[in-house]
Amino acid sequence: MDDKRALFRKLHEGPGAFIIPNPWDVGTARILAAMGFPALATTSAGMAFSLGLPEGSASREQTLAHCGAIVDATPLPVSADLEKGFGDDPKSAAETVAAAAGIGLAGCSLEDHTGDRSRPIFDFALAVERIEAAAEASRSLPHDFVLTARCENFLWGRADLDDTIRRLQAFERAGADVLYAPGLADLNSIRDVCDALTKPVNVVMGMPGATFSLADLAEAGAKRISVGSALARLAYGEMVDAAREMRSQGTFRFSEKAMGFAELEGYFRTLS
């Protein structure tokens, strides 16, 4: 287990950038591992959809069970998308890190989104205190753990790059290992964020709007590239299209695009 955590840390210290894709269940985790990716990250939205729930409504128990299953599915290090954690105050942020480490995760991300649409972003001081508490809990562990701090401004109608950088810089000073601002829509903004920080930056691709290559993002200064719920949304979208065809047309042409049984099963044999 400690080897996984050490590997995850080293991925953030090496040259260039790496892709950390986001499976949403054990099967997709095993496929991505078999394809040679070096690490995995959970997706809170993909997890919720797999449970038939809206994002943000999974319980602590459901979330930890899901993340534990992803950890156990492959030999790869896993970082978990734990949204705001299991509460609002700094103590709950620290408890979230301890719970995440306890199920074998190599890291986790905590965000400054409150979960309340009427006041979507934690006040600056509280947001920083939460990351300070989480970082202290991480440092107190008997093993390595990579803490990612997220600023959610751009996902909640606050497209303020200066405030986003201010928050990320404060999270960096508070002890976060990786910084992350989902929703940055252009390379100049990504470059500005990376230039303003000294620690690794995670960038998410696969959201609506422009997408950039791994090489483009590495040149802009990003270290880690995730895809959030994009793979889950792609898969569910294909399934919904197939169901619409059956329901509205009574045809089954979708099966022409389905992966062959033997090929799909082969990914699971690779890690068995």
C-alpha atoms as an extended CHARMM CRD file, in Angstrom:
* protein
*
       272  EXT
         1         1  MET       CA              0.0000000000        0.0000000000        0.0000000000  PROA      1               0.0000000000
         2         2  ASP       CA              2.7780000000        2.4540000000        0.8840000000  PROA      2               0.0000000000
         3         3  ASP       CA              4.3630000000        1.7060000000       -2.5060000000  PROA      3               0.0000000000
         4         4  LYS       CA              1.2000000000        2.9970000000       -4.1850000000  PROA      4               0.0000000000
         5         5  ARG       CA              1.3450000000        6.1920000000       -2.1830000000  PROA      5               0.0000000000
         6         6  ALA       CA              5.0320000000        6.7210000000       -2.8870000000  PROA      6               0.0000000000
         7         7  LEU       CA              4.3930000000        6.1620000000       -6.6030000000  PROA      7               0.0000000000
         8         8  PHE       CA              1.6050000000        8.7210000000       -6.5710000000  PROA      8               0.0000000000
         9         9  ARG       CA              3.8720000000       11.3280000000       -5.0140000000  PROA      9               0.0000000000
        10        10  LYS       CA              6.6200000000       10.6240000000       -7.5600000000  PROA      10              0.0000000000
        11        11  LEU       CA              4.2080000000       11.1110000000      -10.4500000000  PROA      11              0.0000000000
        12        12  HSD       CA              3.8180000000       14.7170000000       -9.2940000000  PROA      12              0.0000000000
        13        13  GLU       CA              7.5590000000       15.2340000000       -9.0190000000  PROA      13              0.0000000000
        14        14  GLY       CA              8.6980000000       13.8890000000      -12.4120000000  PROA      14              0.0000000000
        15        15  PRO       CA              9.0590000000       15.7990000000      -15.6650000000  PROA      15              0.0000000000
        16        16  GLY       CA              6.1240000000       16.6440000000      -17.8860000000  PROA      16              0.0000000000
        17        17  ALA       CA              2.4570000000       16.0110000000      -17.2180000000  PROA      17              0.0000000000
        18        18  PHE       CA              0.4700000000       12.8150000000      -16.7130000000  PROA      18              0.0000000000
        19        19  ILE       CA             -3.1410000000       11.7920000000      -17.2950000000  PROA      19              0.0000000000
        20        20  ILE       CA             -5.1370000000       10.4870000000      -14.3360000000  PROA      20              0.0000000000
        21        21  PRO       CA             -8.4430000000        9.2060000000      -15.7770000000  PROA      21              0.0000000000
        22        22  ASN       CA            -11.6280000000        8.8740000000      -13.7400000000  PROA      22              0.0000000000
        23        23  PRO       CA            -13.3670000000        5.4800000000      -13.6160000000  PROA      23              0.0000000000
        24        24  TRP       CA            -16.8310000000        5.3010000000      -12.1100000000  PROA      24              0.0000000000
        25        25  ASP       CA            -16.9250000000        1.6320000000      -11.0840000000  PROA      25              0.0000000000
        26        26  VAL       CA            -14.7030000000       -1.4040000000      -10.6230000000  PROA      26              0.0000000000
        27        27  GLY       CA            -14.9700000000       -2.5090000000      -14.2480000000  PROA      27              0.0000000000
        28        28  THR       CA            -13.8910000000        0.8260000000      -15.6700000000  PROA      28              0.0000000000
        29        29  ALA       CA            -11.0740000000        1.0460000000      -13.1140000000  PROA      29              0.0000000000
        30        30  ARG       CA             -9.7540000000       -2.3220000000      -14.2610000000  PROA      30              0.0000000000
        31        31  ILE       CA             -9.9880000000       -1.3660000000      -17.9330000000  PROA      31              0.0000000000
        32        32  LEU       CA             -8.0280000000        1.8540000000      -17.3850000000  PROA      32              0.0000000000
        33        33  ALA       CA             -5.4060000000        0.0370000000      -15.3530000000  PROA      33              0.0000000000
        34        34  ALA       CA             -5.0310000000       -2.6100000000      -18.0460000000  PROA      34              0.0000000000
        35        35  MET       CA             -4.5310000000        0.1410000000      -20.6160000000  PROA      35              0.0000000000
        36        36  GLY       CA             -1.4560000000        1.3780000000      -18.7830000000  PROA      36              0.0000000000
        37        37  PHE       CA             -2.4810000000        4.5710000000      -16.9980000000  PROA      37              0.0000000000
        38        38  PRO       CA             -0.2560000000        5.2210000000      -13.9580000000  PROA      38              0.0000000000
        39        39  ALA       CA             -2.9560000000        6.2640000000      -11.4650000000  PROA      39              0.0000000000
        40        40  LEU       CA             -6.7060000000        6.6970000000      -11.1470000000  PROA      40              0.0000000000
        41        41  ALA       CA             -9.0460000000        9.2790000000       -9.6540000000  PROA      41              0.0000000000
        42        42  THR       CA            -12.6460000000        8.7670000000       -8.6550000000  PROA      42              0.0000000000
        43        43  THR       CA            -15.4150000000       11.0180000000       -9.9560000000  PROA      43              0.0000000000
        44        44  SER       CA            -18.0930000000       12.0920000000       -7.5030000000  PROA      44              0.0000000000
        45        45  ALA       CA            -20.5780000000       12.6530000000      -10.3210000000  PROA      45              0.0000000000
        46        46  GLY       CA            -19.8050000000        9.3240000000      -11.9940000000  PROA      46              0.0000000000
        47        47  MET       CA            -20.1370000000        7.5640000000       -8.6410000000  PROA      47              0.0000000000
        48        48  ALA       CA            -23.4930000000        9.2080000000       -7.9740000000  PROA      48              0.0000000000
        49        49  PHE       CA            -24.8010000000        8.3420000000      -11.4450000000  PROA      49              0.0000000000
        50        50  SER       CA            -23.7190000000        4.7230000000      -11.0100000000  PROA      50              0.0000000000
        51        51  LEU       CA            -25.8060000000        4.6550000000       -7.8180000000  PROA      51              0.0000000000
        52        52  GLY       CA            -28.7760000000        6.2810000000       -9.5510000000  PROA      52              0.0000000000
        53        53  LEU       CA            -28.3470000000        9.5220000000       -7.5890000000  PROA      53              0.0000000000
        54        54  PRO       CA            -27.8530000000       13.2090000000       -8.4100000000  PROA      54              0.0000000000
        55        55  GLU       CA            -24.3400000000       14.4860000000       -7.8150000000  PROA      55              0.0000000000
        56        56  GLY       CA            -23.6550000000       15.4930000000       -4.2370000000  PROA      56              0.0000000000
        57        57  SER       CA            -26.3110000000       13.2750000000       -2.6770000000  PROA      57              0.0000000000
        58        58  ALA       CA            -24.2910000000       10.1120000000       -1.9290000000  PROA      58              0.0000000000
        59        59  SER       CA            -23.7930000000        9.4390000000        1.7780000000  PROA      59              0.0000000000
        60        60  ARG       CA            -20.4540000000        9.2130000000        3.5470000000  PROA      60              0.0000000000
        61        61  GLU       CA            -20.8930000000        5.4450000000        3.7580000000  PROA      61              0.0000000000
        62        62  GLN       CA            -21.7190000000        5.1120000000        0.0560000000  PROA      62              0.0000000000
        63        63  THR       CA            -18.7970000000        7.3260000000       -0.9080000000  PROA      63              0.0000000000
        64        64  LEU       CA            -16.2320000000        5.4700000000        1.1830000000  PROA      64              0.0000000000
        65        65  ALA       CA            -17.5250000000        2.0880000000        0.0180000000  PROA      65              0.0000000000
        66        66  HSD       CA            -17.2740000000        3.1980000000       -3.6050000000  PROA      66              0.0000000000
        67        67  CYS       CA            -13.7640000000        4.6190000000       -3.1950000000  PROA      67              0.0000000000
        68        68  GLY       CA            -12.6200000000        1.5120000000       -1.3280000000  PROA      68              0.0000000000
        69        69  ALA       CA            -13.8620000000       -0.6800000000       -4.1720000000  PROA      69              0.0000000000
        70        70  ILE       CA            -11.8850000000        1.3940000000       -6.6980000000  PROA      70              0.0000000000
        71        71  VAL       CA             -8.7710000000        1.1550000000       -4.5090000000  PROA      71              0.0000000000
        72        72  ASP       CA             -9.1010000000       -2.6260000000       -4.2760000000  PROA      72              0.0000000000
        73        73  ALA       CA             -9.8240000000       -3.0630000000       -7.9870000000  PROA      73              0.0000000000
        74        74  THR       CA             -6.2820000000       -2.4860000000       -9.2860000000  PROA      74              0.0000000000
        75        75  PRO       CA             -2.6450000000       -2.1370000000       -8.1600000000  PROA      75              0.0000000000
        76        76  LEU       CA             -2.6960000000        1.5830000000       -9.0440000000  PROA      76              0.0000000000
        77        77  PRO       CA             -2.7270000000        4.5380000000       -6.6370000000  PROA      77              0.0000000000
        78        78  VAL       CA             -6.1210000000        6.2120000000       -6.4040000000  PROA      78              0.0000000000
        79        79  SER       CA             -7.0600000000        9.7730000000       -5.4950000000  PROA      79              0.0000000000
        80        80  ALA       CA            -10.6630000000       10.4100000000       -4.5030000000  PROA      80              0.0000000000
        81        81  ASP       CA            -12.9620000000       13.2630000000       -5.4390000000  PROA      81              0.0000000000
        82        82  LEU       CA            -14.5520000000       13.8420000000       -2.0270000000  PROA      82              0.0000000000
        83        83  GLU       CA            -16.3530000000       17.0800000000       -2.9230000000  PROA      83              0.0000000000
        84        84  LYS       CA            -16.3870000000       19.3470000000        0.1690000000  PROA      84              0.0000000000
        85        85  GLY       CA            -15.7150000000       16.4010000000        2.4780000000  PROA      85              0.0000000000
        86        86  PHE       CA            -18.1380000000       15.1510000000        5.0920000000  PROA      86              0.0000000000
        87        87  GLY       CA            -19.0130000000       18.4910000000        6.6580000000  PROA      87              0.0000000000
        88        88  ASP       CA            -18.4180000000       22.2210000000        6.5350000000  PROA      88              0.0000000000
        89        89  ASP       CA            -16.0160000000       22.9950000000        9.3690000000  PROA      89              0.0000000000
        90        90  PRO       CA            -12.2310000000       22.4860000000        9.4940000000  PROA      90              0.0000000000
        91        91  LYS       CA            -12.5770000000       19.5190000000       11.8360000000  PROA      91              0.0000000000
        92        92  SER       CA            -14.7050000000       17.6710000000        9.2850000000  PROA      92              0.0000000000
        93        93  ALA       CA            -12.0810000000       18.3490000000        6.5990000000  PROA      93              0.0000000000
        94        94  ALA       CA             -9.4350000000       16.7160000000        8.8010000000  PROA      94              0.0000000000
        95        95  GLU       CA            -11.7460000000       13.7810000000        9.5100000000  PROA      95              0.0000000000
        96        96  THR       CA            -12.3350000000       13.3550000000        5.7770000000  PROA      96              0.0000000000
        97        97  VAL       CA             -8.5930000000       13.0240000000        5.1370000000  PROA      97              0.0000000000
        98        98  ALA       CA             -8.2640000000       10.4580000000        7.9270000000  PROA      98              0.0000000000
        99        99  ALA       CA            -11.1930000000        8.4420000000        6.5490000000  PROA      99              0.0000000000
       100       100  ALA       CA             -9.7780000000        8.5930000000        3.0160000000  PROA      100             0.0000000000
       101       101  ALA       CA             -6.3580000000        7.4120000000        4.1410000000  PROA      101             0.0000000000
       102       102  GLY       CA             -7.9720000000        4.6560000000        6.1680000000  PROA      102             0.0000000000
       103       103  ILE       CA             -9.4160000000        2.9310000000        3.1000000000  PROA      103             0.0000000000
       104       104  GLY       CA             -6.1180000000        2.9820000000        1.2050000000  PROA      104             0.0000000000
       105       105  LEU       CA             -6.4590000000        6.0710000000       -0.9470000000  PROA      105             0.0000000000
       106       106  ALA       CA             -3.2160000000        7.7060000000       -2.0480000000  PROA      106             0.0000000000
       107       107  GLY       CA             -4.8090000000       11.1390000000       -1.9690000000  PROA      107             0.0000000000
       108       108  CYS       CA             -8.0400000000       13.0770000000       -2.1810000000  PROA      108             0.0000000000
       109       109  SER       CA             -9.3820000000       16.4230000000       -3.2930000000  PROA      109             0.0000000000
       110       110  LEU       CA            -11.4350000000       18.8320000000       -1.1980000000  PROA      110             0.0000000000
       111       111  GLU       CA            -13.2840000000       21.7540000000       -2.7360000000  PROA      111             0.0000000000
       112       112  ASP       CA            -14.5120000000       25.1360000000       -1.5380000000  PROA      112             0.0000000000
       113       113  HSD       CA            -18.0390000000       24.5300000000       -2.9120000000  PROA      113             0.0000000000
       114       114  THR       CA            -20.5240000000       24.5160000000       -0.0510000000  PROA      114             0.0000000000
       115       115  GLY       CA            -23.1690000000       22.3630000000       -1.6900000000  PROA      115             0.0000000000
       116       116  ASP       CA            -25.6530000000       25.2280000000       -1.2060000000  PROA      116             0.0000000000
       117       117  ARG       CA            -26.6650000000       26.8920000000       -4.4750000000  PROA      117             0.0000000000
       118       118  SER       CA            -27.6580000000       30.0860000000       -2.6670000000  PROA      118             0.0000000000
       119       119  ARG       CA            -24.0980000000       30.5300000000       -1.3210000000  PROA      119             0.0000000000
       120       120  PRO       CA            -22.0190000000       28.1680000000       -3.4130000000  PROA      120             0.0000000000
       121       121  ILE       CA            -18.4830000000       29.0790000000       -2.2870000000  PROA      121             0.0000000000
       122       122  PHE       CA            -17.1500000000       29.0020000000        1.2750000000  PROA      122             0.0000000000
       123       123  ASP       CA            -15.9970000000       32.3330000000        2.6470000000  PROA      123             0.0000000000
       124       124  PHE       CA            -12.2930000000       32.8260000000        2.0380000000  PROA      124             0.0000000000
       125       125  ALA       CA            -11.1600000000       32.4790000000        5.6600000000  PROA      125             0.0000000000
       126       126  LEU       CA            -13.1710000000       29.3160000000        6.2800000000  PROA      126             0.0000000000
       127       127  ALA       CA            -12.0460000000       27.7940000000        2.9760000000  PROA      127             0.0000000000
       128       128  VAL       CA             -8.4090000000       28.3020000000        3.9720000000  PROA      128             0.0000000000
       129       129  GLU       CA             -8.9670000000       26.9820000000        7.4970000000  PROA      129             0.0000000000
       130       130  ARG       CA            -10.5040000000       23.8330000000        6.0620000000  PROA      130             0.0000000000
       131       131  ILE       CA             -7.4260000000       23.1630000000        3.9040000000  PROA      131             0.0000000000
       132       132  GLU       CA             -5.1010000000       23.9500000000        6.8230000000  PROA      132             0.0000000000
       133       133  ALA       CA             -6.9010000000       21.3360000000        8.9350000000  PROA      133             0.0000000000
       134       134  ALA       CA             -6.8700000000       18.7970000000        6.1120000000  PROA      134             0.0000000000
       135       135  ALA       CA             -3.1630000000       19.3830000000        5.4700000000  PROA      135             0.0000000000
       136       136  GLU       CA             -2.3480000000       18.9890000000        9.1560000000  PROA      136             0.0000000000
       137       137  ALA       CA             -4.2690000000       15.7110000000        9.2150000000  PROA      137             0.0000000000
       138       138  SER       CA             -2.3960000000       14.5640000000        6.1150000000  PROA      138             0.0000000000
       139       139  ARG       CA              0.9920000000       15.3570000000        7.6510000000  PROA      139             0.0000000000
       140       140  SER       CA              0.0730000000       13.4640000000       10.8050000000  PROA      140             0.0000000000
       141       141  LEU       CA             -0.4900000000       10.2120000000        8.9110000000  PROA      141             0.0000000000
       142       142  PRO       CA              2.1680000000        7.4900000000        9.1770000000  PROA      142             0.0000000000
       143       143  HSD       CA              2.4260000000        7.3990000000        5.3760000000  PROA      143             0.0000000000
       144       144  ASP       CA              2.3510000000        9.7440000000        2.4030000000  PROA      144             0.0000000000
       145       145  PHE       CA             -0.9220000000       11.2600000000        1.2240000000  PROA      145             0.0000000000
       146       146  VAL       CA             -1.4150000000       13.7940000000       -1.5870000000  PROA      146             0.0000000000
       147       147  LEU       CA             -3.9480000000       16.4960000000       -0.7120000000  PROA      147             0.0000000000
       148       148  THR       CA             -5.5360000000       18.4080000000       -3.5930000000  PROA      148             0.0000000000
       149       149  ALA       CA             -7.3300000000       21.7040000000       -2.8840000000  PROA      149             0.0000000000
       150       150  ARG       CA             -9.9540000000       22.8430000000       -5.3740000000  PROA      150             0.0000000000
       151       151  CYS       CA            -11.3350000000       26.3170000000       -6.0610000000  PROA      151             0.0000000000
       152       152  GLU       CA            -14.7810000000       25.9600000000       -7.6190000000  PROA      152             0.0000000000
       153       153  ASN       CA            -15.3910000000       29.5860000000       -8.6460000000  PROA      153             0.0000000000
       154       154  PHE       CA            -15.6500000000       28.9350000000      -12.3820000000  PROA      154             0.0000000000
       155       155  LEU       CA            -18.2220000000       26.1660000000      -11.9480000000  PROA      155             0.0000000000
       156       156  TRP       CA            -20.5560000000       28.3700000000       -9.9110000000  PROA      156             0.0000000000
       157       157  GLY       CA            -20.8530000000       31.6300000000      -11.8280000000  PROA      157             0.0000000000
       158       158  ARG       CA            -17.8050000000       33.3080000000      -10.3200000000  PROA      158             0.0000000000
       159       159  ALA       CA            -15.4890000000       33.5900000000      -13.3180000000  PROA      159             0.0000000000
       160       160  ASP       CA            -12.9960000000       35.6780000000      -11.3670000000  PROA      160             0.0000000000
       161       161  LEU       CA             -9.4850000000       34.5340000000      -12.2210000000  PROA      161             0.0000000000
       162       162  ASP       CA             -7.8300000000       36.8860000000       -9.7160000000  PROA      162             0.0000000000
       163       163  ASP       CA             -9.9150000000       35.5610000000       -6.8270000000  PROA      163             0.0000000000
       164       164  THR       CA             -9.3510000000       31.9950000000       -8.0110000000  PROA      164             0.0000000000
       165       165  ILE       CA             -5.5850000000       32.5070000000       -7.9990000000  PROA      165             0.0000000000
       166       166  ARG       CA             -5.7930000000       34.2170000000       -4.5990000000  PROA      166             0.0000000000
       167       167  ARG       CA             -7.6240000000       31.2240000000       -3.1640000000  PROA      167             0.0000000000
       168       168  LEU       CA             -5.2850000000       28.6820000000       -4.7320000000  PROA      168             0.0000000000
       169       169  GLN       CA             -2.2430000000       30.5610000000       -3.4340000000  PROA      169             0.0000000000
       170       170  ALA       CA             -3.7650000000       30.5560000000        0.0420000000  PROA      170             0.0000000000
       171       171  PHE       CA             -4.4940000000       26.8300000000       -0.2270000000  PROA      171             0.0000000000
       172       172  GLU       CA             -0.8880000000       26.2800000000       -1.2780000000  PROA      172             0.0000000000
       173       173  ARG       CA              0.3700000000       28.1850000000        1.7760000000  PROA      173             0.0000000000
       174       174  ALA       CA             -2.0720000000       26.2090000000        3.9260000000  PROA      174             0.0000000000
       175       175  GLY       CA             -0.3200000000       22.9780000000        2.9570000000  PROA      175             0.0000000000
       176       176  ALA       CA             -2.1420000000       21.5470000000       -0.0710000000  PROA      176             0.0000000000
       177       177  ASP       CA              0.0780000000       19.3950000000       -2.2980000000  PROA      177             0.0000000000
       178       178  VAL       CA             -1.8230000000       19.9660000000       -5.5650000000  PROA      178             0.0000000000
       179       179  LEU       CA             -4.0170000000       22.8770000000       -6.6630000000  PROA      179             0.0000000000
       180       180  TYR       CA             -7.0320000000       22.6270000000       -8.9430000000  PROA      180             0.0000000000
       181       181  ALA       CA             -9.5140000000       25.1030000000      -10.4500000000  PROA      181             0.0000000000
       182       182  PRO       CA            -11.9910000000       23.2580000000      -12.6810000000  PROA      182             0.0000000000
       183       183  GLY       CA            -13.6510000000       25.2360000000      -15.4510000000  PROA      183             0.0000000000
       184       184  LEU       CA            -10.6930000000       27.2060000000      -16.8200000000  PROA      184             0.0000000000
       185       185  ALA       CA            -11.6140000000       27.5500000000      -20.4670000000  PROA      185             0.0000000000
       186       186  ASP       CA             -8.4350000000       28.7590000000      -22.1970000000  PROA      186             0.0000000000
       187       187  LEU       CA             -4.7240000000       28.0580000000      -22.1290000000  PROA      187             0.0000000000
       188       188  ASN       CA             -3.8570000000       31.5830000000      -21.0320000000  PROA      188             0.0000000000
       189       189  SER       CA             -5.9270000000       31.2070000000      -17.8740000000  PROA      189             0.0000000000
       190       190  ILE       CA             -4.4040000000       27.7980000000      -17.1900000000  PROA      190             0.0000000000
       191       191  ARG       CA             -0.9320000000       29.2560000000      -17.7230000000  PROA      191             0.0000000000
       192       192  ASP       CA             -1.6830000000       32.1810000000      -15.3940000000  PROA      192             0.0000000000
       193       193  VAL       CA             -2.7870000000       29.7860000000      -12.6580000000  PROA      193             0.0000000000
       194       194  CYS       CA              0.2440000000       27.5540000000      -13.0650000000  PROA      194             0.0000000000
       195       195  ASP       CA              2.6280000000       30.5350000000      -13.1130000000  PROA      195             0.0000000000
       196       196  ALA       CA              1.1120000000       31.8850000000       -9.9010000000  PROA      196             0.0000000000
       197       197  LEU       CA              1.7590000000       28.6590000000       -7.9630000000  PROA      197             0.0000000000
       198       198  THR       CA              4.8260000000       26.6370000000       -7.0400000000  PROA      198             0.0000000000
       199       199  LYS       CA              3.1040000000       23.2890000000       -6.4470000000  PROA      199             0.0000000000
       200       200  PRO       CA              1.5970000000       20.9530000000       -9.0670000000  PROA      200             0.0000000000
       201       201  VAL       CA             -1.6320000000       21.9670000000      -10.7760000000  PROA      201             0.0000000000
       202       202  ASN       CA             -4.4150000000       19.6110000000      -11.8460000000  PROA      202             0.0000000000
       203       203  VAL       CA             -6.4070000000       20.5770000000      -14.9520000000  PROA      203             0.0000000000
       204       204  VAL       CA             -9.6330000000       18.8720000000      -15.9910000000  PROA      204             0.0000000000
       205       205  MET       CA            -10.4620000000       18.1590000000      -19.6210000000  PROA      205             0.0000000000
       206       206  GLY       CA            -13.6930000000       16.7930000000      -21.0690000000  PROA      206             0.0000000000
       207       207  MET       CA            -15.9620000000       19.6040000000      -19.9180000000  PROA      207             0.0000000000
       208       208  PRO       CA            -18.0760000000       21.5220000000      -22.4560000000  PROA      208             0.0000000000
       209       209  GLY       CA            -16.0040000000       23.9930000000      -24.4500000000  PROA      209             0.0000000000
       210       210  ALA       CA            -12.4260000000       23.9440000000      -25.6640000000  PROA      210             0.0000000000
       211       211  THR       CA            -10.1910000000       20.9630000000      -25.0540000000  PROA      211             0.0000000000
       212       212  PHE       CA             -6.4140000000       20.9030000000      -25.2850000000  PROA      212             0.0000000000
       213       213  SER       CA             -3.8260000000       18.1820000000      -25.7700000000  PROA      213             0.0000000000
       214       214  LEU       CA             -1.6020000000       16.7700000000      -23.0800000000  PROA      214             0.0000000000
       215       215  ALA       CA              1.3330000000       18.5190000000      -24.7540000000  PROA      215             0.0000000000
       216       216  ASP       CA             -0.5070000000       21.8680000000      -24.7650000000  PROA      216             0.0000000000
       217       217  LEU       CA             -1.3820000000       21.5540000000      -21.0850000000  PROA      217             0.0000000000
       218       218  ALA       CA              2.1310000000       20.4950000000      -20.1000000000  PROA      218             0.0000000000
       219       219  GLU       CA              3.5370000000       23.4950000000      -21.9510000000  PROA      219             0.0000000000
       220       220  ALA       CA              1.1380000000       25.7280000000      -20.0110000000  PROA      220             0.0000000000
       221       221  GLY       CA              2.5050000000       24.3180000000      -16.7660000000  PROA      221             0.0000000000
       222       222  ALA       CA             -0.0660000000       21.7040000000      -15.7560000000  PROA      222             0.0000000000
       223       223  LYS       CA              1.2220000000       18.5680000000      -14.0560000000  PROA      223             0.0000000000
       224       224  ARG       CA             -1.8620000000       16.3570000000      -13.7770000000  PROA      224             0.0000000000
       225       225  ILE       CA             -4.7650000000       16.0170000000      -16.2240000000  PROA      225             0.0000000000
       226       226  SER       CA             -8.0510000000       14.4680000000      -15.1180000000  PROA      226             0.0000000000
       227       227  VAL       CA            -11.3310000000       14.0960000000      -17.0090000000  PROA      227             0.0000000000
       228       228  GLY       CA            -13.8910000000       14.2400000000      -14.2020000000  PROA      228             0.0000000000
       229       229  SER       CA            -17.2270000000       12.7480000000      -15.1560000000  PROA      229             0.0000000000
       230       230  ALA       CA            -16.5250000000       12.8830000000      -18.9090000000  PROA      230             0.0000000000
       231       231  LEU       CA            -15.9590000000        9.1460000000      -19.3870000000  PROA      231             0.0000000000
       232       232  ALA       CA            -19.0880000000        8.3130000000      -17.3920000000  PROA      232             0.0000000000
       233       233  ARG       CA            -21.1370000000       10.8740000000      -19.3150000000  PROA      233             0.0000000000
       234       234  LEU       CA            -19.8320000000        9.4870000000      -22.6020000000  PROA      234             0.0000000000
       235       235  ALA       CA            -20.7930000000        5.9360000000      -21.6550000000  PROA      235             0.0000000000
       236       236  TYR       CA            -24.1930000000        6.8560000000      -20.2840000000  PROA      236             0.0000000000
       237       237  GLY       CA            -24.8240000000        9.0390000000      -23.3260000000  PROA      237             0.0000000000
       238       238  GLU       CA            -24.1600000000        6.1380000000      -25.6760000000  PROA      238             0.0000000000
       239       239  MET       CA            -26.4850000000        3.9230000000      -23.6320000000  PROA      239             0.0000000000
       240       240  VAL       CA            -29.2530000000        6.5240000000      -23.6750000000  PROA      240             0.0000000000
       241       241  ASP       CA            -28.8890000000        6.9230000000      -27.4470000000  PROA      241             0.0000000000
       242       242  ALA       CA            -29.2120000000        3.1480000000      -27.8450000000  PROA      242             0.0000000000
       243       243  ALA       CA            -32.2740000000        3.0590000000      -25.6110000000  PROA      243             0.0000000000
       244       244  ARG       CA            -33.8620000000        5.9080000000      -27.5880000000  PROA      244             0.0000000000
       245       245  GLU       CA            -33.2850000000        4.0190000000      -30.8200000000  PROA      245             0.0000000000
       246       246  MET       CA            -34.9510000000        0.8950000000      -29.4330000000  PROA      246             0.0000000000
       247       247  ARG       CA            -37.8280000000        2.8370000000      -27.8970000000  PROA      247             0.0000000000
       248       248  SER       CA            -38.5860000000        5.1820000000      -30.7840000000  PROA      248             0.0000000000
       249       249  GLN       CA            -37.5760000000        3.1530000000      -33.8280000000  PROA      249             0.0000000000
       250       250  GLY       CA            -37.6420000000       -0.4570000000      -32.7240000000  PROA      250             0.0000000000
       251       251  THR       CA            -34.2040000000       -1.0030000000      -34.2540000000  PROA      251             0.0000000000
       252       252  PHE       CA            -30.8720000000       -2.1640000000      -32.8520000000  PROA      252             0.0000000000
       253       253  ARG       CA            -28.2390000000       -0.5270000000      -35.0230000000  PROA      253             0.0000000000
       254       254  PHE       CA            -26.4520000000        0.6830000000      -31.9030000000  PROA      254             0.0000000000
       255       255  SER       CA            -25.0410000000       -2.8180000000      -31.4830000000  PROA      255             0.0000000000
       256       256  GLU       CA            -22.8020000000       -2.2380000000      -34.5190000000  PROA      256             0.0000000000
       257       257  LYS       CA            -20.7440000000        0.1570000000      -32.3690000000  PROA      257             0.0000000000
       258       258  ALA       CA            -20.6100000000       -2.0920000000      -29.3130000000  PROA      258             0.0000000000
       259       259  MET       CA            -17.2110000000       -3.4500000000      -28.2900000000  PROA      259             0.0000000000
       260       260  GLY       CA            -16.7510000000       -7.1370000000      -28.9900000000  PROA      260             0.0000000000
       261       261  PHE       CA            -17.3390000000       -9.4630000000      -26.0500000000  PROA      261             0.0000000000
       262       262  ALA       CA            -13.9010000000      -11.0820000000      -26.2050000000  PROA      262             0.0000000000
       263       263  GLU       CA            -12.1060000000       -7.7400000000      -26.4370000000  PROA      263             0.0000000000
       264       264  LEU       CA            -13.9690000000       -6.3420000000      -23.4540000000  PROA      264             0.0000000000
       265       265  GLU       CA            -13.5020000000       -9.4790000000      -21.3750000000  PROA      265             0.0000000000
       266       266  GLY       CA             -9.8000000000       -9.3740000000      -22.2220000000  PROA      266             0.0000000000
       267       267  TYR       CA             -9.2900000000       -6.2360000000      -20.1400000000  PROA      267             0.0000000000
       268       268  PHE       CA            -10.5610000000       -8.0500000000      -17.0720000000  PROA      268             0.0000000000
       269       269  ARG       CA             -8.4340000000      -11.1230000000      -17.7110000000  PROA      269             0.0000000000
       270       270  THR       CA             -5.3330000000       -8.9110000000      -17.8190000000  PROA      270             0.0000000000
       271       271  LEU       CA             -5.5770000000       -8.0900000000      -14.1130000000  PROA      271             0.0000000000
       272       272  SER       CA             -7.1600000000      -11.3260000000      -12.8880000000  PROA      272             0.0000000000
